[in-house]
Short mmCIF file of C-alpha atoms and ligand atoms in Angstrom, two decimals:
data_model
loop_
_atom_site.label_atom_id
_atom_site.label_comp_id
_atom_site.label_asym_id
_atom_site.label_seq_id
_atom_site.Cartn_x
_atom_site.Cartn_y
_atom_site.Cartn_z
CA MET A 21 100.07 -32.91 112.07
CA ASN A 22 96.85 -32.75 110.06
CA ASN A 23 94.21 -35.32 109.18
CA TYR A 24 93.84 -34.30 105.53
CA SER A 25 93.09 -37.04 103.00
CA TYR A 26 92.43 -37.21 99.27
CA GLN A 27 89.19 -39.06 99.92
CA GLY A 28 87.97 -36.47 102.43
CA ALA A 29 88.82 -33.58 100.11
CA LEU A 30 87.09 -35.26 97.16
CA GLU A 31 83.92 -35.91 99.16
CA ALA A 32 83.80 -32.31 100.43
CA SER A 33 84.38 -31.02 96.92
CA GLU A 34 81.51 -33.11 95.53
CA ARG A 35 79.17 -31.77 98.21
CA ILE A 36 80.15 -28.13 97.68
CA GLY A 37 80.49 -27.81 93.87
CA TRP A 38 78.83 -24.65 92.46
CA ARG A 39 78.41 -23.24 88.93
CA VAL A 40 79.82 -19.91 87.71
CA ASP A 41 76.30 -18.93 86.61
CA ASP A 42 75.11 -19.36 90.22
CA ILE A 43 77.35 -16.44 91.24
CA ILE A 44 77.50 -13.95 88.38
CA GLY A 45 75.43 -13.16 85.30
CA GLY A 46 71.76 -12.43 84.55
CA GLU A 47 70.25 -10.64 87.56
CA LYS A 48 73.45 -11.07 89.50
CA ARG A 49 75.30 -7.81 88.81
CA LEU A 50 77.89 -5.79 90.68
CA ASP A 51 76.33 -2.84 92.51
CA PHE A 52 78.63 0.13 91.94
CA SER A 53 76.94 2.12 94.69
CA LYS A 54 78.69 -0.20 97.17
CA ARG A 55 82.24 -1.07 98.17
CA PHE A 56 83.62 -4.39 96.89
CA MET A 57 86.58 -5.15 99.15
CA PRO A 58 86.65 -5.62 102.93
CA GLU A 59 88.41 -2.64 104.47
CA SER A 60 90.97 -4.92 106.16
CA LEU A 61 92.22 -5.70 102.63
CA ALA A 62 91.45 -2.41 100.84
CA GLN A 63 92.87 -0.13 103.58
CA VAL A 64 91.62 3.08 101.94
CA GLU A 65 89.26 4.49 104.58
CA LYS A 66 92.12 6.14 106.46
CA LEU A 67 92.81 8.45 103.48
CA GLY A 68 91.06 11.39 105.10
CA PHE A 69 91.73 13.80 102.22
CA LEU A 70 89.36 11.78 100.00
CA THR A 71 85.58 12.13 100.03
CA PRO A 72 83.56 9.01 100.93
CA GLU A 73 82.63 8.66 97.23
CA GLU A 74 86.32 8.81 96.23
CA ARG A 75 87.22 6.21 98.86
CA LYS A 76 84.52 3.97 97.44
CA VAL A 77 85.97 4.36 93.92
CA LEU A 78 89.45 3.48 95.19
CA ASN A 79 88.01 0.47 97.02
CA GLN A 80 86.37 -0.68 93.75
CA ILE A 81 89.67 -0.24 91.87
CA ARG A 82 91.22 -2.53 94.48
CA GLY A 83 88.34 -4.92 93.77
CA HIS A 84 89.22 -4.91 90.07
CA GLU A 85 92.85 -5.62 90.95
CA TYR A 86 91.72 -8.54 93.17
CA LEU A 87 89.78 -10.10 90.29
CA ALA A 88 92.73 -9.66 87.93
CA MET A 89 95.28 -10.90 90.48
CA PHE A 90 93.42 -14.12 91.21
CA GLY A 91 92.82 -14.61 87.49
CA LEU A 92 96.59 -14.27 87.11
CA VAL A 93 97.73 -16.61 89.89
CA GLU A 94 95.22 -19.29 88.88
CA GLU A 95 96.93 -19.27 85.46
CA PHE A 96 100.00 -20.85 87.02
CA ILE A 97 98.19 -22.93 89.64
CA LEU A 98 96.19 -24.80 86.97
CA PRO A 99 99.17 -26.15 84.94
CA TYR A 100 101.02 -26.94 88.20
CA VAL A 101 98.13 -29.11 89.43
CA VAL A 102 97.60 -30.72 86.01
CA ASP A 103 101.31 -31.64 85.83
CA HIS A 104 101.19 -33.13 89.31
CA ALA A 105 97.94 -34.99 88.64
CA ARG A 106 99.46 -36.49 85.47
CA LEU A 107 102.00 -38.31 87.65
CA LYS A 108 99.30 -39.72 89.95
CA LEU A 109 96.73 -41.14 87.53
CA SER A 110 97.22 -44.75 88.53
CA GLY A 111 97.42 -46.17 92.03
CA ASP A 112 95.18 -44.37 94.49
CA ASP A 113 91.83 -43.66 92.81
CA TYR A 114 90.84 -41.06 95.42
CA GLN A 115 94.11 -39.22 94.92
CA ALA A 116 93.78 -39.18 91.11
CA ARG A 117 90.16 -37.98 91.28
CA ALA A 118 90.80 -35.37 93.99
CA LEU A 119 93.71 -33.88 92.01
CA LEU A 120 91.70 -33.78 88.77
CA GLN A 121 88.82 -32.16 90.67
CA PHE A 122 91.33 -29.61 92.07
CA ALA A 123 92.46 -28.78 88.51
CA GLY A 124 88.86 -28.58 87.25
CA GLU A 125 87.94 -26.16 90.03
CA GLU A 126 90.92 -23.91 89.28
CA ALA A 127 89.91 -23.81 85.59
CA LYS A 128 86.41 -22.84 86.77
CA HIS A 129 87.87 -20.13 89.02
CA ILE A 130 89.80 -18.64 86.07
CA HIS A 131 86.45 -18.45 84.26
CA LEU A 132 84.75 -16.98 87.36
CA PHE A 133 87.30 -14.20 87.80
CA LYS A 134 87.14 -13.42 84.06
CA ARG A 135 83.34 -13.12 84.21
CA PHE A 136 83.53 -10.81 87.22
CA ARG A 137 86.15 -8.71 85.46
CA GLN A 138 83.92 -8.37 82.39
CA GLU A 139 81.06 -7.34 84.65
CA PHE A 140 83.35 -4.81 86.37
CA ASN A 141 84.51 -3.34 83.06
CA SER A 142 80.94 -2.99 81.82
CA GLY A 143 79.95 -0.95 84.89
CA PHE A 144 83.08 1.05 85.72
CA ASP A 145 83.40 4.08 83.47
CA SER A 146 87.15 4.34 83.31
CA PRO A 147 89.89 1.82 82.29
CA CYS A 148 91.93 0.02 84.97
CA GLU A 149 95.33 -1.29 83.94
CA PHE A 150 96.75 -4.55 85.27
CA ILE A 151 100.26 -6.04 85.31
CA GLY A 152 101.21 -8.77 82.87
CA PRO A 153 101.41 -10.47 80.50
CA ALA A 154 100.00 -13.43 82.46
CA GLU A 155 101.93 -15.92 80.29
CA ALA A 156 105.30 -14.39 81.25
CA ILE A 157 104.39 -14.45 84.95
CA ARG A 158 103.18 -18.06 84.68
CA ASP A 159 106.39 -19.12 82.92
CA PHE A 160 108.56 -17.40 85.52
CA VAL A 161 106.77 -19.06 88.46
CA LEU A 162 106.74 -22.50 86.81
CA SER A 163 110.47 -22.27 86.04
CA HIS A 164 110.99 -23.11 89.74
CA GLY A 165 111.00 -26.63 91.20
CA PRO A 166 107.75 -28.39 92.24
CA LEU A 167 108.37 -27.97 95.98
CA GLY A 168 109.22 -24.25 95.86
CA THR A 169 106.27 -23.56 93.55
CA GLY A 170 104.01 -25.79 95.66
CA LEU A 171 104.87 -23.75 98.77
CA ALA A 172 104.04 -20.50 96.96
CA ILE A 173 100.71 -21.97 95.82
CA LEU A 174 99.93 -23.24 99.32
CA HIS A 175 100.56 -19.73 100.64
CA ILE A 176 98.16 -18.27 98.04
CA GLU A 177 95.46 -20.80 98.86
CA TRP A 178 95.57 -20.03 102.57
CA THR A 179 95.20 -16.30 101.85
CA THR A 180 91.68 -16.90 100.55
CA LEU A 181 90.52 -18.08 104.00
CA ARG A 182 91.49 -14.74 105.49
CA HIS A 183 89.92 -12.86 102.58
CA TYR A 184 86.57 -14.55 103.10
CA ILE A 185 86.50 -14.37 106.89
CA GLU A 186 87.51 -10.71 106.86
CA GLY A 187 84.90 -10.02 104.16
CA VAL A 188 82.17 -11.55 106.27
CA LYS A 189 83.09 -9.92 109.53
CA ASP A 190 83.56 -6.56 107.82
CA ASN A 191 80.56 -4.29 108.43
CA LEU A 192 81.06 -1.91 105.51
CA ASP A 193 77.93 -3.11 103.70
CA LEU A 194 79.82 -4.67 100.82
CA ASP A 195 78.38 -5.51 97.42
CA PRO A 196 76.60 -8.90 97.84
CA GLN A 197 78.01 -10.31 94.58
CA PHE A 198 81.58 -9.57 95.53
CA LYS A 199 80.99 -11.07 98.97
CA SER A 200 79.54 -14.12 97.28
CA LEU A 201 82.66 -14.39 95.10
CA LEU A 202 84.90 -14.42 98.20
CA LYS A 203 82.66 -16.99 99.85
CA HIS A 204 82.33 -19.40 96.94
CA HIS A 205 85.99 -19.17 96.05
CA TRP A 206 86.93 -20.02 99.63
CA LEU A 207 84.47 -22.92 99.80
CA GLU A 208 86.49 -24.69 97.11
CA GLU A 209 89.87 -23.30 98.10
CA SER A 210 89.40 -24.92 101.49
CA GLN A 211 89.87 -28.29 99.75
CA HIS A 212 92.82 -26.95 97.75
CA THR A 213 94.66 -25.94 100.91
CA LYS A 214 94.39 -29.54 102.11
CA LEU A 215 95.35 -31.08 98.78
CA ASP A 216 98.28 -28.76 98.31
CA THR A 217 99.43 -29.50 101.86
CA LEU A 218 99.44 -33.21 100.94
CA ILE A 219 101.34 -32.45 97.71
CA VAL A 220 103.94 -30.31 99.49
CA GLU A 221 104.40 -32.82 102.32
CA GLU A 222 104.94 -35.68 99.85
CA LEU A 223 107.44 -33.66 97.81
CA ALA A 224 109.28 -32.63 100.99
CA THR A 225 109.43 -36.22 102.28
CA ASN A 226 111.23 -37.25 99.11
CA ALA A 227 113.57 -34.23 99.03
CA SER A 228 117.10 -33.97 100.41
CA ALA A 229 118.05 -31.26 102.93
CA LYS A 230 119.71 -29.33 100.11
CA GLU A 231 116.60 -29.56 97.91
CA ILE A 232 114.44 -28.33 100.79
CA GLU A 233 116.72 -25.37 101.35
CA LYS A 234 116.55 -24.55 97.62
CA ALA A 235 112.73 -24.84 97.67
CA PHE A 236 112.46 -22.20 100.40
CA GLN A 237 114.81 -19.95 98.45
CA GLU A 238 112.51 -20.40 95.46
CA TYR A 239 109.45 -19.63 97.59
CA ALA A 240 111.13 -16.36 98.65
CA GLU A 241 112.08 -15.63 95.03
CA ILE A 242 108.49 -16.11 93.82
CA GLY A 243 107.30 -13.91 96.70
CA GLY A 244 109.79 -11.20 95.72
CA PHE A 245 108.64 -11.42 92.12
CA LEU A 246 104.99 -11.03 93.19
CA ASP A 247 106.00 -8.08 95.36
CA ASP A 248 107.60 -6.38 92.33
CA GLY A 249 104.28 -6.86 90.52
CA ILE A 250 102.44 -5.43 93.54
CA LYS A 251 104.62 -2.29 93.46
CA GLN A 252 103.90 -1.78 89.76
CA GLN A 253 100.17 -2.46 90.28
CA THR A 254 100.07 0.11 93.08
CA GLU A 255 101.03 2.79 90.55
CA PHE A 256 98.40 1.49 88.09
CA ASN A 257 95.74 1.65 90.82
CA VAL A 258 96.59 5.23 91.74
CA ASP A 259 96.58 6.23 88.05
CA ALA A 260 93.21 4.49 87.61
CA PHE A 261 91.84 6.46 90.58
CA ALA A 262 93.01 9.77 89.12
CA ALA A 263 91.49 8.89 85.72
CA ALA A 264 88.18 7.68 87.20
CA THR A 265 87.61 10.62 89.55
CA GLY A 266 89.40 13.45 87.70
CA ARG A 267 90.86 14.37 91.07
CA LYS A 268 94.21 16.18 90.90
CA LEU A 269 96.29 14.74 93.73
CA THR A 270 99.00 16.86 95.28
CA GLU A 271 102.41 15.23 95.49
CA GLY A 272 101.88 14.54 99.19
CA GLU A 273 98.41 13.03 98.62
CA ARG A 274 99.69 10.77 95.85
CA LYS A 275 102.49 9.62 98.13
CA GLU A 276 100.06 8.87 100.94
CA MET A 277 97.67 7.03 98.64
CA THR A 278 100.49 5.00 97.10
CA LYS A 279 101.69 4.02 100.56
CA ALA A 280 98.20 2.91 101.67
CA VAL A 281 97.49 0.94 98.48
CA LEU A 282 100.89 -0.77 98.61
CA LYS A 283 100.33 -1.73 102.24
CA GLY A 284 96.85 -3.06 101.46
CA MET A 285 98.08 -5.10 98.50
CA ARG A 286 101.02 -6.54 100.40
CA TRP A 287 98.75 -7.63 103.23
CA THR A 288 96.17 -9.06 100.82
CA TYR A 289 98.54 -11.23 98.77
CA LEU A 290 101.64 -11.73 100.94
CA GLY A 291 101.04 -11.00 104.64
CA THR A 292 97.82 -13.04 104.95
CA GLY A 293 99.66 -16.12 103.63
CA MET A 294 103.02 -15.68 105.37
CA THR A 295 101.37 -15.34 108.77
CA HIS A 296 98.67 -17.97 108.30
CA PRO A 297 99.07 -20.47 111.18
CA ASN A 298 98.28 -23.50 109.00
CA PHE A 299 100.77 -22.46 106.33
CA LEU A 300 103.41 -21.89 109.01
CA ALA A 301 102.64 -25.28 110.60
CA THR A 302 103.31 -27.02 107.27
CA VAL A 303 106.52 -25.03 106.83
CA GLU A 304 107.66 -25.91 110.35
CA GLY A 305 107.03 -29.61 109.69
CA ILE A 306 109.46 -29.37 106.76
CA SER A 307 111.99 -26.93 108.19
CA PRO A 308 111.72 -25.12 111.56
CA ALA A 309 114.48 -22.74 110.35
CA ALA A 310 112.41 -21.78 107.28
CA ARG A 311 109.45 -20.95 109.52
CA LYS A 312 111.65 -18.61 111.54
CA GLN A 313 112.87 -16.93 108.33
CA ILE A 314 109.34 -16.44 106.98
CA GLU A 315 108.19 -15.06 110.34
CA ALA A 316 111.11 -12.64 110.32
CA MET A 317 110.25 -11.44 106.77
CA ALA A 318 106.47 -11.21 107.35
CA PRO A 319 106.21 -7.84 109.18
CA ALA A 320 107.32 -6.02 105.98
CA PHE A 321 104.12 -7.31 104.34
CA CYS A 322 101.65 -6.86 107.21
FE1 FE2 B 19 90.99 -20.80 92.97
FE1 FE2 B 20 92.97 -23.07 94.63
#
């Protein structure tokens, strides 16, 4: 059980609210002499055949992918929240306002990630490809029912807690702007996790056993779809590394790098959500069997 409420989330959100310009732009630039991603997420330091400079470049390429990935997932979270908010405009004023605030913050996050990506592209000398198109991915995810999609979104929101905490505890001397991005994103995502928990719980309360079973199948389907994207993006990241450094990787080195990047991406976007205790607690409240299934699948992404 949790003590989340629309009123509590709205009040926290009003206290926390920040502006994109507070985090990036003007004097606030990315420092390309530093790493961007916490090593727990990047997982590139173990590639002993790379020089420290090359590991830093690969870490930054993972940083670019992080910016693009969150820009991408927010593209389907925003319409999902707007559609849900549309159904809740009358009745509970706190609920209506909290949901509209949630949507407004996600629109702001899309802008934030875009601004960081522009800043990245202006300072990184070589192009980095990213999966897409975002519209096709958004349409695929939103073709699922509200409960299945809501579970996938709840998973994504809980991942950001891990990303921030691991970024702070990491002692790799990360770029301050990237650290600030993780922090400020989490500050607002911490309300989204609560609001999405309330959304998911309400949808589950009104769903039949069959609908709940279908929703968990849809959650797994969306996860599998994201994993396909992760596999493709792994290849793009390795190609971007080769282009940026001019390093000719042997077949064995490319294989090792691909394995490390894939593992890092899976942990970043799938494992951190599937094993998050609060996500699993919500799942268990809806279906103890589904929790067991997710826990059984999780090690492949950790
Ligand atoms: Fe967000
Ligand atoms: Fe969010």
